[in-house]
Amino acid sequence: MQESARDLDELDLALINALQIAPRGSWRLIGDVLEVDPVTVARRWERLSRKGLAWVTAYGSSSLMRSMSFALVAVTCAADHVWSVAEALLDDPHAVTIAHTVGTCDLLVTVWTPDLPTHSRYLLGRLNRLPGVITCRTSVASDMFIEGSRWRLHALAPAQRARLAPATAAGHIPDILRPEDRELVVALSTDGRASYKDLASLTGASASTVRRRLDRLVDSKALALRCEVARSVSGQPVSATLWIEVTGLDLRDAAARLAQLPQARMCAAVVGGSDLALTVWVRSVEELQPLEMEIRHRIPGVAVTERTLTLRHLKLMGRVLCDDGRAERVVPLDIWRDPAPLGGRAYPEGWSSPIPRGVAQEVTAGNGRPRPLARSRRG
């Protein structure tokens, strides 16, 4: 049975909001802020994560995105191949997000690679060659103004948010990550709250080394830690991407003002068509048109030229999702992985992993391998 925001009580929502602000905050700190016993909040989180209703992931920050290739690929498919194309992409680490959409495309795929040549190799050798793919229109992000790690539920009071907010760091943001840091980021992408001991086991480093590396990545703001919530319980279950042109206004100023919208999840300057791509979460489809009118009123000089409505997210930043948006399993965000030469096999069998301990374990097959995603009746 599909859950809704009404199935989460105030403590659940406050806990998720707290972890959005402090994704690796201790249960003692979070318990103090919420005025609840640390054991209680830990148990609450275990339940939320086990049901796939909320999870913590990690990836390179928006500053690193600027030095890599982060793109929205609008894929048009033959009518009877939409599901097969989406299913084929689910286990690709470079296809970090996959949305079944209506509007200008059938699938909107977020493709993240370390550089443009790798992006080309992925498109030419993988995505474009899938049976049923008709066209792929790529919009590469040239700047990122807001992304999902900064979206909030707003379930906490200002004083509570202030206690959880990390101190502003002034460290140098690297243009690229060192190989050992990449291993740590990939490990954190499966469970952003993994212990230092577990991360040490996954990376082969000592727990003290892992702690030092992680502290450096966080202090330099090279790492984005993100507490995500299933859209069905977020109170804003409808997602859409708006393609925007800007005239007579500084692009960065327009983007900064769009990023301040409470509905904004992602806002990026893009090359390959429109000037900006804006992803929003709203309470209903009916809210989209008033939102567009509000944008035009508040920011003269911007025009929405295209809009893409998400029917369903099949994958969201590495999490493969059920029909209702709950996390079912995770594909590690190893975006540095070579997608293989043209004509070669892009990824080995079984690349995806089960959700980390305590997350949606009921959807994992008895042999320890994740069950195949159930075929949808939609698309």
Coordinates of C-alpha atoms in Angstrom, one line a residue:
M1 CA 0.0 0.0 0.0
Q2 CA 1.4 3.4 -1.0
E3 CA 2.3 5.6 1.9
S4 CA 1.7 9.4 2.0
A5 CA 3.0 12.3 4.0
R6 CA 0.1 11.6 6.4
D7 CA 1.7 8.3 7.3
L8 CA 4.7 10.1 8.7
D9 CA 4.3 11.8 12.1
E10 CA 5.9 15.1 13.1
L11 CA 8.9 13.4 14.6
D12 CA 9.6 11.5 11.3
L13 CA 9.4 14.7 9.3
A14 CA 11.6 16.5 11.8
L15 CA 14.2 13.7 11.8
I16 CA 14.4 13.7 8.0
N17 CA 14.7 17.5 8.0
A18 CA 17.5 17.3 10.7
L19 CA 19.4 14.8 8.5
Q20 CA 19.0 17.0 5.5
I21 CA 20.9 19.7 7.4
A22 CA 23.4 17.4 9.2
P23 CA 23.4 14.1 7.2
R24 CA 26.1 12.5 9.4
G25 CA 25.1 14.2 12.6
S26 CA 25.3 12.0 15.7
W27 CA 22.2 10.6 17.2
R28 CA 23.0 12.5 20.4
L29 CA 23.1 15.8 18.6
I30 CA 19.9 15.1 16.6
G31 CA 18.2 13.8 19.7
D32 CA 19.1 16.9 21.7
V33 CA 17.8 19.2 18.9
L34 CA 14.6 17.3 18.6
E35 CA 14.3 16.8 22.4
V36 CA 14.1 13.0 22.0
D37 CA 16.2 10.2 23.3
P38 CA 19.0 9.3 20.9
V39 CA 18.0 5.7 20.9
T40 CA 14.5 6.7 19.8
V41 CA 15.7 8.8 16.8
A42 CA 18.1 6.0 15.8
R43 CA 15.2 3.5 15.8
R44 CA 13.0 5.9 13.8
W45 CA 15.7 6.3 11.2
E46 CA 16.2 2.5 11.0
R47 CA 12.5 2.2 10.3
L48 CA 12.4 4.9 7.7
S49 CA 15.5 3.6 5.9
R50 CA 14.3 0.0 6.1
K51 CA 11.1 0.9 4.3
G52 CA 13.0 2.9 1.7
L53 CA 11.2 6.1 2.7
A54 CA 14.4 8.1 3.4
W55 CA 18.1 7.5 2.9
V56 CA 21.4 9.3 2.9
T57 CA 23.7 9.3 -0.1
A58 CA 26.9 11.2 -1.2
Y59 CA 28.5 12.5 -4.4
G60 CA 30.7 15.2 -5.6
S61 CA 29.5 18.7 -4.8
S62 CA 28.1 21.2 -7.3
S63 CA 31.5 22.8 -7.4
L64 CA 33.0 19.5 -8.7
M65 CA 30.1 19.1 -11.1
R66 CA 31.3 22.3 -12.9
S67 CA 34.6 20.6 -13.7
M68 CA 33.0 17.3 -14.9
S69 CA 30.3 16.5 -17.3
F70 CA 26.8 16.6 -15.8
A71 CA 24.0 16.6 -18.3
L72 CA 20.3 16.1 -18.8
V73 CA 19.6 13.8 -21.7
A74 CA 16.1 13.9 -23.2
V75 CA 15.5 10.4 -24.7
T76 CA 12.7 9.7 -27.2
C77 CA 11.9 6.0 -27.7
A78 CA 9.7 3.9 -29.9
A79 CA 6.4 3.5 -28.0
D80 CA 6.9 -0.2 -27.2
H81 CA 10.6 0.3 -26.1
V82 CA 10.3 2.9 -23.3
W83 CA 10.3 0.4 -20.5
S84 CA 13.0 -1.7 -22.0
V85 CA 15.3 1.3 -22.5
A86 CA 14.7 2.5 -19.0
E87 CA 15.3 -1.0 -17.6
A88 CA 18.6 -1.3 -19.5
L89 CA 19.9 1.9 -18.0
L90 CA 19.0 1.2 -14.4
D91 CA 22.3 -0.4 -13.5
D92 CA 24.5 2.1 -15.3
P93 CA 26.4 4.1 -12.7
H94 CA 26.7 7.0 -15.2
A95 CA 22.9 7.2 -15.6
V96 CA 22.4 8.6 -12.0
T97 CA 18.8 9.6 -12.4
I98 CA 16.1 8.2 -14.8
A99 CA 12.6 9.7 -15.0
H100 CA 9.7 8.5 -17.1
T101 CA 8.2 11.7 -18.5
V102 CA 5.7 13.3 -20.7
G103 CA 6.2 16.5 -22.6
T104 CA 9.3 16.7 -24.9
C105 CA 10.7 13.2 -24.3
D106 CA 9.9 9.8 -23.0
L107 CA 12.8 9.5 -20.5
L108 CA 14.8 12.3 -18.9
V109 CA 18.2 10.7 -18.0
T110 CA 20.8 12.6 -15.9
V111 CA 24.2 11.4 -17.1
W112 CA 27.3 12.2 -15.0
T113 CA 30.8 11.4 -16.3
P114 CA 34.2 12.7 -15.3
D115 CA 34.7 14.6 -18.6
L116 CA 33.2 15.3 -22.0
P117 CA 35.1 12.6 -23.9
T118 CA 33.7 10.0 -21.5
H119 CA 30.3 11.5 -21.9
S120 CA 30.6 11.1 -25.6
R121 CA 31.7 7.5 -25.3
Y122 CA 28.8 6.7 -23.0
L123 CA 26.3 8.3 -25.4
L124 CA 27.7 6.8 -28.6
G125 CA 28.7 3.4 -27.2
R126 CA 25.9 2.8 -24.8
L127 CA 22.8 5.0 -24.7
N128 CA 22.4 5.7 -28.4
R129 CA 22.8 2.0 -29.3
L130 CA 20.0 0.7 -27.2
P131 CA 17.2 -0.9 -29.3
G132 CA 14.2 1.5 -29.4
V133 CA 16.1 4.7 -28.8
I134 CA 15.1 7.2 -31.5
T135 CA 16.8 10.5 -30.4
C136 CA 18.9 11.8 -27.5
R137 CA 19.0 15.5 -26.9
T138 CA 21.7 16.5 -24.5
S139 CA 21.9 19.6 -22.3
V140 CA 25.3 19.8 -20.5
A141 CA 25.4 21.9 -17.3
S142 CA 27.9 24.7 -17.4
D143 CA 27.0 25.8 -13.9
M144 CA 25.0 24.4 -11.0
F145 CA 23.2 26.9 -8.8
I146 CA 21.2 24.5 -6.6
E147 CA 20.8 20.7 -6.4
G148 CA 18.9 18.2 -4.4
S149 CA 21.2 18.2 -1.3
R150 CA 19.9 21.7 -0.5
W151 CA 16.2 20.9 -0.7
R152 CA 14.4 21.0 2.7
L153 CA 11.2 19.7 4.2
H154 CA 11.0 22.8 6.5
A155 CA 9.7 20.7 9.5
L156 CA 12.1 22.4 12.0
A157 CA 12.0 25.7 13.8
P158 CA 14.8 28.3 12.8
A159 CA 16.5 27.8 16.2
Q160 CA 16.7 24.0 15.6
R161 CA 18.0 24.5 12.1
A162 CA 20.7 26.8 13.4
R163 CA 22.0 24.2 15.9
L164 CA 22.3 21.6 13.2
A165 CA 23.9 23.8 10.5
P166 CA 27.6 23.1 9.9
A167 CA 30.2 25.8 10.4
T168 CA 31.1 27.6 7.2
A169 CA 34.4 26.1 5.8
A170 CA 36.9 28.0 3.9
G171 CA 38.9 25.1 2.5
H172 CA 40.1 24.9 -1.1
I173 CA 37.6 23.0 -3.4
P174 CA 39.7 20.7 -5.6
D175 CA 39.0 20.5 -9.3
I176 CA 39.3 16.7 -9.3
L177 CA 39.2 14.0 -6.6
R178 CA 42.1 11.8 -5.9
P179 CA 41.6 8.1 -6.5
E180 CA 41.5 7.3 -2.8
D181 CA 38.9 10.0 -2.3
R182 CA 36.8 8.6 -5.2
E183 CA 36.7 5.2 -3.5
L184 CA 35.4 6.9 -0.4
V185 CA 32.7 8.9 -2.2
V186 CA 31.5 5.7 -4.0
A187 CA 31.3 3.9 -0.7
L188 CA 29.4 6.7 0.9
S189 CA 27.0 6.8 -2.1
T190 CA 25.6 3.5 -0.9
D191 CA 25.1 4.7 2.7
G192 CA 26.0 8.3 3.6
R193 CA 25.8 7.4 7.3
A194 CA 28.1 4.4 7.1
S195 CA 30.4 4.2 10.1
Y196 CA 34.1 4.8 9.8
K197 CA 34.7 1.1 10.4
D198 CA 32.4 0.1 7.6
L199 CA 33.9 2.7 5.2
A200 CA 37.4 1.4 6.1
S201 CA 36.3 -2.1 5.3
L202 CA 35.0 -1.0 1.9
T203 CA 38.0 1.1 0.9
G204 CA 40.8 -0.9 2.5
A205 CA 42.0 2.1 4.5
S206 CA 42.2 2.4 8.3
A207 CA 39.3 4.0 10.2
S208 CA 41.4 6.9 11.2
T209 CA 42.5 7.5 7.6
V210 CA 38.9 7.4 6.5
R211 CA 37.9 9.9 9.1
R212 CA 40.7 12.2 8.1
R213 CA 39.8 12.0 4.4
L214 CA 36.1 12.4 5.0
D215 CA 36.7 15.5 7.2
R216 CA 38.9 17.0 4.5
L217 CA 36.2 16.4 1.8
V218 CA 33.5 17.9 4.0
D219 CA 35.6 20.9 5.1
S220 CA 36.6 21.7 1.5
K221 CA 32.9 21.3 0.4
A222 CA 34.0 18.8 -2.3
L223 CA 31.4 16.3 -1.0
A224 CA 27.7 16.7 -1.1
L225 CA 25.9 14.6 1.5
R226 CA 22.1 14.3 0.8
C227 CA 19.3 13.0 2.9
E228 CA 16.6 12.1 0.4
V229 CA 13.0 11.4 1.0
A230 CA 10.5 9.4 -1.1
R231 CA 8.4 11.9 -3.1
S232 CA 5.2 10.1 -2.1
V233 CA 5.8 11.1 1.6
S234 CA 7.4 14.5 0.9
G235 CA 4.2 16.5 0.7
Q236 CA 5.3 17.5 -2.8
P237 CA 4.8 14.3 -4.9
V238 CA 4.9 15.9 -8.4
S239 CA 8.2 16.7 -10.2
A240 CA 8.7 18.7 -13.3
T241 CA 11.6 20.1 -15.2
L242 CA 11.2 23.6 -16.8
W243 CA 13.4 24.7 -19.7
I244 CA 14.0 28.4 -19.5
E245 CA 15.3 31.2 -21.7
V246 CA 16.7 34.4 -20.3
T247 CA 16.6 37.7 -22.2
G248 CA 17.6 41.2 -20.9
L249 CA 18.8 39.8 -17.6
D250 CA 22.1 38.5 -16.2
L251 CA 21.9 34.7 -16.4
R252 CA 23.5 34.1 -13.0
D253 CA 21.1 36.6 -11.4
A254 CA 18.1 34.9 -12.9
A255 CA 19.4 31.5 -11.8
A256 CA 20.1 32.7 -8.3
R257 CA 16.5 34.0 -8.0
L258 CA 15.0 30.8 -9.4
A259 CA 17.1 28.8 -6.9
Q260 CA 15.4 30.6 -4.1
L261 CA 12.0 29.3 -5.0
P262 CA 10.9 26.8 -2.2
Q263 CA 9.9 24.4 -5.0
A264 CA 13.3 24.4 -6.6
R265 CA 15.2 21.1 -6.5
M266 CA 17.8 21.8 -9.2
C267 CA 18.7 24.8 -11.2
A268 CA 21.6 24.7 -13.8
A269 CA 22.8 26.8 -16.7
V270 CA 22.9 24.4 -19.7
V271 CA 24.5 24.3 -23.1
G272 CA 22.4 22.7 -25.8
G273 CA 19.1 24.5 -26.2
S274 CA 17.7 26.6 -23.4
D275 CA 19.7 28.8 -21.0
L276 CA 18.5 27.2 -17.8
A277 CA 17.0 23.9 -16.6
L278 CA 14.9 24.1 -13.4
T279 CA 13.5 21.0 -11.6
V280 CA 10.7 21.6 -9.1
W281 CA 8.7 19.5 -6.7
V282 CA 5.1 20.7 -6.2
R283 CA 2.0 19.3 -4.4
S284 CA 0.0 18.8 -7.6
V285 CA 0.0 19.1 -11.3
E286 CA -2.4 22.0 -11.0
E287 CA 0.3 24.0 -9.2
L288 CA 2.7 24.0 -12.2
Q289 CA 0.9 26.7 -14.3
P290 CA 0.6 29.1 -11.3
L291 CA 4.3 28.5 -10.6
E292 CA 5.2 29.5 -14.1
M293 CA 3.1 32.6 -13.8
E294 CA 4.8 33.4 -10.5
I295 CA 8.2 33.0 -12.1
R296 CA 7.4 35.3 -15.0
H297 CA 6.0 37.9 -12.5
R298 CA 8.9 37.8 -10.1
I299 CA 11.7 37.5 -12.7
P300 CA 11.0 39.6 -15.8
G301 CA 13.1 38.5 -18.7
V302 CA 12.7 34.7 -18.2
A303 CA 10.4 32.5 -20.3
V304 CA 9.5 28.9 -19.9
T305 CA 10.0 27.4 -23.4
E306 CA 9.4 23.7 -22.6
R307 CA 8.2 21.6 -19.7
T308 CA 8.7 18.0 -18.8
L309 CA 6.4 16.3 -16.3
T310 CA 7.8 13.3 -14.4
L311 CA 5.3 10.4 -14.2
R312 CA 7.7 8.3 -12.2
H313 CA 11.3 8.4 -11.1
L314 CA 12.7 4.9 -11.8
K315 CA 16.1 6.0 -10.4
L316 CA 17.2 8.9 -8.3
M317 CA 20.8 9.7 -7.7
G318 CA 21.7 6.0 -7.7
R319 CA 18.7 4.7 -5.9
V320 CA 16.4 2.4 -7.9
L321 CA 12.9 3.2 -6.9
C322 CA 9.6 1.4 -6.5
D323 CA 6.4 2.8 -8.2
D324 CA 5.7 4.9 -5.1
G325 CA 9.2 6.4 -5.0
R326 CA 10.6 4.3 -2.1
A327 CA 14.2 3.1 -2.5
E328 CA 14.4 -0.5 -3.5
R329 CA 18.2 -1.0 -4.2
V330 CA 21.2 1.1 -4.9
V331 CA 23.7 1.4 -7.8
P332 CA 27.0 2.9 -6.4
L333 CA 27.7 6.3 -8.0
D334 CA 31.0 5.2 -9.5
I335 CA 30.8 7.9 -12.2
W336 CA 34.6 7.6 -12.8
R337 CA 34.1 4.1 -14.1
D338 CA 35.0 3.7 -17.8
P339 CA 31.8 2.9 -19.7
A340 CA 34.0 0.7 -22.0
P341 CA 35.1 1.2 -25.6
L342 CA 32.6 1.4 -28.4
G343 CA 31.1 -2.0 -29.1
G344 CA 32.2 -3.4 -25.8
R345 CA 30.0 -4.4 -22.9
A346 CA 29.5 -1.3 -20.8
Y347 CA 28.9 -2.9 -17.4
P348 CA 29.2 -6.3 -15.9
E349 CA 26.3 -8.4 -14.6
G350 CA 25.2 -7.7 -11.1
W351 CA 26.8 -4.2 -10.8
S352 CA 23.9 -2.9 -8.7
S353 CA 24.0 -3.6 -5.0
P354 CA 21.3 -4.2 -2.3
I355 CA 20.3 -1.2 -0.2
P356 CA 22.8 -0.9 2.7
R357 CA 22.0 -2.7 6.0
G358 CA 18.7 -1.6 7.4
V359 CA 17.3 -0.2 4.1
A360 CA 14.5 -1.8 2.3
Q361 CA 15.8 -5.3 3.0
E362 CA 12.4 -6.9 2.4
V363 CA 12.9 -6.3 -1.4
T364 CA 16.1 -8.3 -1.5
A365 CA 16.0 -11.8 -2.8
G366 CA 16.8 -14.7 -0.4
N367 CA 20.2 -15.4 -2.0
G368 CA 21.5 -12.0 -1.1
R369 CA 21.2 -10.6 -4.6
P370 CA 18.7 -7.7 -5.3
R371 CA 15.5 -8.8 -7.0
P372 CA 15.0 -7.5 -10.5
L373 CA 12.8 -4.4 -10.5
A374 CA 9.2 -5.5 -11.0
R375 CA 7.9 -4.7 -14.5
S376 CA 5.8 -1.6 -14.5
R377 CA 2.4 -1.4 -16.2
R378 CA 3.2 2.2 -17.1
G379 CA 5.3 3.3 -20.0

